[in-house]
PDB file of C-alpha atoms in Angstrom:
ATOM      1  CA  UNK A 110      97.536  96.272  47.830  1.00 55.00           C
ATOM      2  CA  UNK A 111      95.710  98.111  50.883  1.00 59.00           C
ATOM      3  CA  UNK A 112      97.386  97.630  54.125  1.00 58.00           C
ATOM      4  CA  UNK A 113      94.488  98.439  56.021  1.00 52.00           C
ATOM      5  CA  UNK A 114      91.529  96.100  56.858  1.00 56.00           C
ATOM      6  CA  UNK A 115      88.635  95.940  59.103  1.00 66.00           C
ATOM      7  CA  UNK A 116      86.401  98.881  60.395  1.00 80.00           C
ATOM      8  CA  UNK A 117      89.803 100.734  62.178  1.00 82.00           C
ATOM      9  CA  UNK A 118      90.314 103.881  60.604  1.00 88.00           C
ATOM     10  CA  UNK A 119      93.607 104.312  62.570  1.00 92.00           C
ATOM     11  CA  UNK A 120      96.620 102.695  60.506  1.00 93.00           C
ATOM     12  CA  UNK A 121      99.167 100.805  62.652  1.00 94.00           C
ATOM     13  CA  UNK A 122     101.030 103.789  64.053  1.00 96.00           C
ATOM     14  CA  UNK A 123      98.232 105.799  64.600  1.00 95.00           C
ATOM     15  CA  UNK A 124      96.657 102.823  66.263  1.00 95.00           C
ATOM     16  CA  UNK A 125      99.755 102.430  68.713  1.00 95.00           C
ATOM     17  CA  UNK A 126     100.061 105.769  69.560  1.00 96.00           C
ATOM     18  CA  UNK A 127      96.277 105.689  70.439  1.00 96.00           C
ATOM     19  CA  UNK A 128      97.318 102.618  72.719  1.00 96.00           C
ATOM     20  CA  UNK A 129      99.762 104.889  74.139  1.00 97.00           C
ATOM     21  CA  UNK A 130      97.446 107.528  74.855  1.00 98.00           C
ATOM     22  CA  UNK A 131      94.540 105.167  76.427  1.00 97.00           C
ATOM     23  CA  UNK A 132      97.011 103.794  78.439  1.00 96.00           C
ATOM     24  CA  UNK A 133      98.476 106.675  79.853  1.00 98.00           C
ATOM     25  CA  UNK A 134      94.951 107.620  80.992  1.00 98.00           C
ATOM     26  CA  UNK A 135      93.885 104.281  82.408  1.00 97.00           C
ATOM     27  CA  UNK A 136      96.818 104.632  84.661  1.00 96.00           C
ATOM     28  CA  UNK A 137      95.889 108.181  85.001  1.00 98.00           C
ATOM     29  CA  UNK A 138      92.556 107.710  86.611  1.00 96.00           C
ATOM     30  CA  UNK A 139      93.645 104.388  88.371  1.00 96.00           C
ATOM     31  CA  UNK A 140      96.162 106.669  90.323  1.00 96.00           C
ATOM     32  CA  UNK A 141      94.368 109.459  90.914  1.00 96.00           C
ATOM     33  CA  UNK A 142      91.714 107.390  92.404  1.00 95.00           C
ATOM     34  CA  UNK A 143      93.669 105.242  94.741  1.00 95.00           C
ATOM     35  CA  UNK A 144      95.272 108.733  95.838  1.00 94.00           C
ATOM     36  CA  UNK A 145      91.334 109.717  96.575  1.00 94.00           C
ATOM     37  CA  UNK A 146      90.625 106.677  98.446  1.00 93.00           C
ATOM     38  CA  UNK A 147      93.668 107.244 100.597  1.00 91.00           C
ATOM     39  CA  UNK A 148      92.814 110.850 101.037  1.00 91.00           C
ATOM     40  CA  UNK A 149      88.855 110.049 101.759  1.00 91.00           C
ATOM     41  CA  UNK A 150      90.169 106.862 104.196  1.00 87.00           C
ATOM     42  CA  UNK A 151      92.716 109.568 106.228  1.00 85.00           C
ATOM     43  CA  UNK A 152      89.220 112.045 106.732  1.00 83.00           C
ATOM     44  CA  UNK A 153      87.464 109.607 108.157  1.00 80.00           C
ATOM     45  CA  UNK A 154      84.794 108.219 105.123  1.00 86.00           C
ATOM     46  CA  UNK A 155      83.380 104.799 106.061  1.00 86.00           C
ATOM     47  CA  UNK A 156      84.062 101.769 103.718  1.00 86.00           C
ATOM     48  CA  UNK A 157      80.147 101.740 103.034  1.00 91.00           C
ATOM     49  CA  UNK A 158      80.854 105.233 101.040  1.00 92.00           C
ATOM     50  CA  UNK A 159      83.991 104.053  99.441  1.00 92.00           C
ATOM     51  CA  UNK A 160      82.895 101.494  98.023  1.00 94.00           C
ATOM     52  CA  UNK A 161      82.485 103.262  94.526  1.00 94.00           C
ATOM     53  CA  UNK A 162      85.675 104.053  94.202  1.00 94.00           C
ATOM     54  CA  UNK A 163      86.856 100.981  95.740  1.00 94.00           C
ATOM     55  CA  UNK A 164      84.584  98.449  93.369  1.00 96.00           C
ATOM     56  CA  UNK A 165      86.150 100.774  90.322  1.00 95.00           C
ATOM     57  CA  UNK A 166      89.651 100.130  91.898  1.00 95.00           C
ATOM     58  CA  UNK A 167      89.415  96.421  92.506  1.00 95.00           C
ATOM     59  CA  UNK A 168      87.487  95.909  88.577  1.00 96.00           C
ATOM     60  CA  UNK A 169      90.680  97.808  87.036  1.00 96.00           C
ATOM     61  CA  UNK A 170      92.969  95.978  89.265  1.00 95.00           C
ATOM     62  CA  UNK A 171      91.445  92.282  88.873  1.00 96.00           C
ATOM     63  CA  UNK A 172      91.459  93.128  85.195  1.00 96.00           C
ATOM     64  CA  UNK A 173      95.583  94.129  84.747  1.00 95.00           C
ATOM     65  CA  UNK A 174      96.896  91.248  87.345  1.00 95.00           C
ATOM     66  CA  UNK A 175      94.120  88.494  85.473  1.00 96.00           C
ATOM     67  CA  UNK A 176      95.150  89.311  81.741  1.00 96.00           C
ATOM     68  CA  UNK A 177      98.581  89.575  82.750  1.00 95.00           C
ATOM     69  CA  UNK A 178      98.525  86.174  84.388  1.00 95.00           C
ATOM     70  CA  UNK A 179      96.978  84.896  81.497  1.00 95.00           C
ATOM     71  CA  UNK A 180      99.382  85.695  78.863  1.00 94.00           C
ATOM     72  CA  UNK A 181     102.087  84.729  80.974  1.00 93.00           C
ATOM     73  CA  UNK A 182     103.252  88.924  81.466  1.00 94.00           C
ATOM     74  CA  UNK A 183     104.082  89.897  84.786  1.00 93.00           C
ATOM     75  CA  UNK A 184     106.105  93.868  85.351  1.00 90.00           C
ATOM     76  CA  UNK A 185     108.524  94.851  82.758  1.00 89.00           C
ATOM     77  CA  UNK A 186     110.887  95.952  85.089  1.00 89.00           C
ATOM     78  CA  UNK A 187     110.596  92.720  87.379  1.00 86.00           C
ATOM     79  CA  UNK A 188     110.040  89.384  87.710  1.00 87.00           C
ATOM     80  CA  UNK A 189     108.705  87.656  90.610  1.00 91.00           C
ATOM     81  CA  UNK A 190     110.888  85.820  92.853  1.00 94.00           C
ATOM     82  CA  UNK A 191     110.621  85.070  96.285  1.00 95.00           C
ATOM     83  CA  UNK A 192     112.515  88.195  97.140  1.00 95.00           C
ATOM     84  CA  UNK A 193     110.591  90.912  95.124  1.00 94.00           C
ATOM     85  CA  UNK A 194     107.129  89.147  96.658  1.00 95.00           C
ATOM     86  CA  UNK A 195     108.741  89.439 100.197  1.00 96.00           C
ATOM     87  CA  UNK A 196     110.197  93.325  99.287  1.00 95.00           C
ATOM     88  CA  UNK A 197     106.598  94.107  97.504  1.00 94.00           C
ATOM     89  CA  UNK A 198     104.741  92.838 100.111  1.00 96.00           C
ATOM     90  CA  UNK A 199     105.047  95.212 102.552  1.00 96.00           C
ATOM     91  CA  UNK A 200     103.737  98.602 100.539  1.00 95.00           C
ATOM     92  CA  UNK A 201     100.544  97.831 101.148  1.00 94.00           C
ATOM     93  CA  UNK A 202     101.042  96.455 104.822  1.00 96.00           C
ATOM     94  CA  UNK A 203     102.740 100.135 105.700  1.00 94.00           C
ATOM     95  CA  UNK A 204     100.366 102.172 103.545  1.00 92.00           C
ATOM     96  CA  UNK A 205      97.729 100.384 105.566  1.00 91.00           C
ATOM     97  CA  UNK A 206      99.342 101.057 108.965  1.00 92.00           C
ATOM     98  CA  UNK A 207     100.055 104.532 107.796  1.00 91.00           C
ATOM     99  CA  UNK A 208      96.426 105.340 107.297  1.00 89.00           C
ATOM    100  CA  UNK A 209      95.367 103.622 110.364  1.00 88.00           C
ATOM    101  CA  UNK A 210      97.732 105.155 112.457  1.00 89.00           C
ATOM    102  CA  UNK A 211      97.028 108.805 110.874  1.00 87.00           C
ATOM    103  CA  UNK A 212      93.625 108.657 110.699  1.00 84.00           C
ATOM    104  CA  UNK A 213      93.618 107.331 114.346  1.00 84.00           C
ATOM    105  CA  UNK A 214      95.788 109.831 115.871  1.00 82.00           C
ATOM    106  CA  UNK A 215      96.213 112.645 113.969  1.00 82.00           C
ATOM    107  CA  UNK A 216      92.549 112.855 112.276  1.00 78.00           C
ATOM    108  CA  UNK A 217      90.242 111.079 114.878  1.00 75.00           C
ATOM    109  CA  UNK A 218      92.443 112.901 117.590  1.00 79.00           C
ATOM    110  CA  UNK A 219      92.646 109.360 119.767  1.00 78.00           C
ATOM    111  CA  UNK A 220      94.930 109.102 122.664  1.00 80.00           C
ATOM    112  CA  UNK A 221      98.417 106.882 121.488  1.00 79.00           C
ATOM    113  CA  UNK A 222      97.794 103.831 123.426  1.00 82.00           C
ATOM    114  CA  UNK A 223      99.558 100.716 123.804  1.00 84.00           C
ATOM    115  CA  UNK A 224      96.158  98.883 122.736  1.00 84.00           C
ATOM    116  CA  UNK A 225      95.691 100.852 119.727  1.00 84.00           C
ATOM    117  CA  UNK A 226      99.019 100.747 118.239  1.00 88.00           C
ATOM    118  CA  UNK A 227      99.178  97.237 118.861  1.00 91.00           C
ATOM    119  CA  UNK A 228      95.750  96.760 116.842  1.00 90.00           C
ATOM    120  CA  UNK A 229      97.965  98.721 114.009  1.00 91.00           C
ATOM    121  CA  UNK A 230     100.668  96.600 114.301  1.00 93.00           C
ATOM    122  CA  UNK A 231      98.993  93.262 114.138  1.00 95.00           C
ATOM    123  CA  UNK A 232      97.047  94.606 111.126  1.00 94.00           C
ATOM    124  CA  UNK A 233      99.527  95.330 109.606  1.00 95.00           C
ATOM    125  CA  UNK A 234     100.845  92.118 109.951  1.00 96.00           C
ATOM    126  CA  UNK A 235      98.136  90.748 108.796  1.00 97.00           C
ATOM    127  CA  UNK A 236      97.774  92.612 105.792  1.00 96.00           C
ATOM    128  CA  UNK A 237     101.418  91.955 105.009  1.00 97.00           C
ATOM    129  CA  UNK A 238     101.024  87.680 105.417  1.00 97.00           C
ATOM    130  CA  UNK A 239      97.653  88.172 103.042  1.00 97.00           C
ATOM    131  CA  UNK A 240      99.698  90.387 100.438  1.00 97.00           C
ATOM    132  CA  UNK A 241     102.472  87.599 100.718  1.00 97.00           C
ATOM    133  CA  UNK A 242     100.253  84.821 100.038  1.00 97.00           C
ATOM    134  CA  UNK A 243      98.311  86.199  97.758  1.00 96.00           C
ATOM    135  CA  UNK A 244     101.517  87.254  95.626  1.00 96.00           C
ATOM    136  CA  UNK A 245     102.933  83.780  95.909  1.00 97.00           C
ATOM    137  CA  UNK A 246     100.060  82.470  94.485  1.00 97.00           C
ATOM    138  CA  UNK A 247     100.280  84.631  91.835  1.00 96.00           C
ATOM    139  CA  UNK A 248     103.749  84.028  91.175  1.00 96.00           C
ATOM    140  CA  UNK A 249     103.483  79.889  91.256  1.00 96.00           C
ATOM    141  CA  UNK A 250     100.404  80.809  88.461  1.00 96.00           C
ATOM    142  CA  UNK A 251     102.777  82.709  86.398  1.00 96.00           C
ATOM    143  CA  UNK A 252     105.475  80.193  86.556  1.00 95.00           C
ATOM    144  CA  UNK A 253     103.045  77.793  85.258  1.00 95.00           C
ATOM    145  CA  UNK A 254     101.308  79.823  82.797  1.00 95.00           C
ATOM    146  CA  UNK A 255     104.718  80.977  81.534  1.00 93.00           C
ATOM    147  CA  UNK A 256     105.952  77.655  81.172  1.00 93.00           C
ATOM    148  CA  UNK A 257     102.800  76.379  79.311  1.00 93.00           C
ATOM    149  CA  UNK A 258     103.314  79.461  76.554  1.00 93.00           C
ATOM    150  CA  UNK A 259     106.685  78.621  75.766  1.00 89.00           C
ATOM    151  CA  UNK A 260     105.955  75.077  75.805  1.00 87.00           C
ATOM    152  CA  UNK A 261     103.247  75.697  73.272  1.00 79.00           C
ATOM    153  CA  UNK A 262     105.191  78.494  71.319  1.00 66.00           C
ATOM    154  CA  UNK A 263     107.933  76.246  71.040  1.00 67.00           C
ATOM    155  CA  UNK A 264     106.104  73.313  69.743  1.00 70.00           C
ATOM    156  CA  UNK A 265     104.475  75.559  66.681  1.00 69.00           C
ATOM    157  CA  UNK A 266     107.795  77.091  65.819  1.00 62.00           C
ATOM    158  CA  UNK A 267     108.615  73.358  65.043  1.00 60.00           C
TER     159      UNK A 267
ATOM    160  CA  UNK B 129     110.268 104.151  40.486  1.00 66.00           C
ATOM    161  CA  UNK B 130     107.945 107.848  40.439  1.00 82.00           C
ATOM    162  CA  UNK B 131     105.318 107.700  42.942  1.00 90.00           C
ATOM    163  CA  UNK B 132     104.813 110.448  45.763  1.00 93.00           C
ATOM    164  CA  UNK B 133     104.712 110.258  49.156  1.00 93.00           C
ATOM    165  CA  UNK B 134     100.932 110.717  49.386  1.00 93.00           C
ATOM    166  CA  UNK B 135     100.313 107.928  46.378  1.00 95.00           C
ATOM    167  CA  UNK B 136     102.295 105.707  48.524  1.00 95.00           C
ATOM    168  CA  UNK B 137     100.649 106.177  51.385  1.00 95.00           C
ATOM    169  CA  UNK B 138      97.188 105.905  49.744  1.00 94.00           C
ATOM    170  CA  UNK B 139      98.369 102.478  47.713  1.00 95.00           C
ATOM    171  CA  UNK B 140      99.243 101.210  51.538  1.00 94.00           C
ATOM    172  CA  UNK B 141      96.593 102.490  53.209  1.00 93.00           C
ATOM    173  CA  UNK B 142      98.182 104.636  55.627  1.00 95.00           C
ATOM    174  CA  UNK B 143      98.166 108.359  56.241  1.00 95.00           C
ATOM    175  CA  UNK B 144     101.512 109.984  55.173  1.00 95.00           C
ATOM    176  CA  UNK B 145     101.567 111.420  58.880  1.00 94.00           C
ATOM    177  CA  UNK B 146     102.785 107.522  59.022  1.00 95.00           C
ATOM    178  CA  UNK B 147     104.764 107.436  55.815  1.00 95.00           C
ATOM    179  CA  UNK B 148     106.689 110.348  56.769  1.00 94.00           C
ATOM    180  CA  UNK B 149     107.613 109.070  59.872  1.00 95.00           C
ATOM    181  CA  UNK B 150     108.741 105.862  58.744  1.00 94.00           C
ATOM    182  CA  UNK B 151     111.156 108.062  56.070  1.00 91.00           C
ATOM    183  CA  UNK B 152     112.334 109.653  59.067  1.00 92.00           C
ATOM    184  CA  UNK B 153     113.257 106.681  60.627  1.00 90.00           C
ATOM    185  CA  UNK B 154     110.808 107.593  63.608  1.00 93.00           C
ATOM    186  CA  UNK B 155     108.737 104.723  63.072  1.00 94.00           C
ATOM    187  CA  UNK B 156     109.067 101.248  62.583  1.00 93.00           C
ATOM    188  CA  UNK B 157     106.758  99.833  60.681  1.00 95.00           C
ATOM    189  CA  UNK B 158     105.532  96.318  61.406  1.00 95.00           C
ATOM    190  CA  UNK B 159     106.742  93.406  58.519  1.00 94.00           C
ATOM    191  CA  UNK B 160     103.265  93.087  57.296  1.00 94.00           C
ATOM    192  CA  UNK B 161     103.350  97.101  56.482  1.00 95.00           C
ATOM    193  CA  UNK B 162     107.322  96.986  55.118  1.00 95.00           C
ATOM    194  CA  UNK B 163     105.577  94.040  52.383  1.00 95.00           C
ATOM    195  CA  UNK B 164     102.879  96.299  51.277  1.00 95.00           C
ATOM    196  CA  UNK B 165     104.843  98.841  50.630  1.00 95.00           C
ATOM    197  CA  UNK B 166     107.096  96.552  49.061  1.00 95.00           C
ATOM    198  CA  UNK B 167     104.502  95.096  46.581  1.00 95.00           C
ATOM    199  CA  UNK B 168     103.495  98.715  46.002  1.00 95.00           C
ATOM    200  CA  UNK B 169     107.293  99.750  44.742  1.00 94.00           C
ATOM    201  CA  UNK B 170     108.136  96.637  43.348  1.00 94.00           C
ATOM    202  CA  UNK B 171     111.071  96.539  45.817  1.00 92.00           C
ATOM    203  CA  UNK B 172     112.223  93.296  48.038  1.00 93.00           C
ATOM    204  CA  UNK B 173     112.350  93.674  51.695  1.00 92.00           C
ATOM    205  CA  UNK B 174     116.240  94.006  51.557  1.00 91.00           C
ATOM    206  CA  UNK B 175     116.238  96.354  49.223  1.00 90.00           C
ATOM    207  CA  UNK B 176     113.875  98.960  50.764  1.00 90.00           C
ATOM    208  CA  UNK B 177     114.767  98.197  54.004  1.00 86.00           C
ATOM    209  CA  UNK B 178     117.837  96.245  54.937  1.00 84.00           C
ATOM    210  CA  UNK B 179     121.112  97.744  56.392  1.00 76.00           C
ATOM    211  CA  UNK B 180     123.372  99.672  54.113  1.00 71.00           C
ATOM    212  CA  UNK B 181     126.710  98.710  53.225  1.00 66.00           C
ATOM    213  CA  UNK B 182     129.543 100.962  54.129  1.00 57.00           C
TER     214      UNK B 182
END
């Protein structure tokens, strides 16, 4: 009795540990390129010449959070809650700000206004209300989704 | 029954890179892979690979 089928010449653990591999070097480049956009948003590059990176980011990123959402699979280490959404939310809002404020001052060598850092601010802000929405959508999708699996894993175990 | 590690993992269909490692308890193999080596050995799952008494 062969084990094996189809075209795959890996056998099951050979297959996993390729798995393993891949992903390791999906989140590999995925890091290593948001760290690049960061670094190339700091010196100044305009969003028209980021946008390589950035369409590369966003396809990799729309991928994870779409799959995920559609097999009901959010973190391992979390699940999302109110709480976590409100926590989570504001990484982005003061990585934002961060660059903003860096690449205003420091790099671009503008004076520290009131003006400016009130721009920043409210930004920021912003960015931090659409990363909250955003994840609360998410989160009501995955409580539904979830739901719906179990609902129709439970029925076949019937 | 007298069957090497290599014939074992040819009959299955896995390398004996894989074999070994499931000897070695470094692997867990998934039930469709404990059953075909099962059928191969003419062993039941509890026999190959259920928990030893003390």
């Amino acid at each position: 009795m062969k084990y094996k089928k189809s075209n795959n010449m890996l056998d099951e653990m050979q297959d996993n540990k390729l798995l393993k591999i891949e992903e390791f070097g999906f989140w590999l480049v995925f890091w290593v390129l948001a760290v690049a956009v960061l670094l190339q948003a700091l010196m100044g590059t305009t969003l028209k010449e980021l946008m390589g990176e950035l369409a590369a980011l966003s396809a990799a990123s729309v991928y994870i959070v779409f799959s995920g959402l559609k097999n009901g699979l959010w973190t391992r280490k979390y699940t999302p809650t109110f709480k976590t959404n409100v926590i989570t939310s504001l990484i982005p809002s003061f990585i934002f700000g961060a660059v903003n404020a860096v690449r205003a001052f420091v790099i671009l060598k503008k004076p520290i206004e009131l003006g400016a850092t009130v721009r920043i601010a409210v930004m920021c802000v912003g960015v931090y209300i659409l990363c909250f929405a955003i994840m609360e959508v998410f989160r009501c999708v995955y409580k539904k989704r979830r739901r719906k699996l179990d609902d129709i894993e439970e029925e076949e175990g019937r | 029954m007298d069957i090497t590690q290599k014939e074992l993992a040819e009959a299955v269909g896995v390398s004996r890179q894989t074999m070994n490692a499931i000897e070695q308890g470094d692997y867990n193999p998934t039930i469709k892979l404990c059953r075909a080596i099962c059928k191969v050995l003419g062993k039941s799952l509890d026999e190959l690979f259920g928990e030893e008494e003390n």
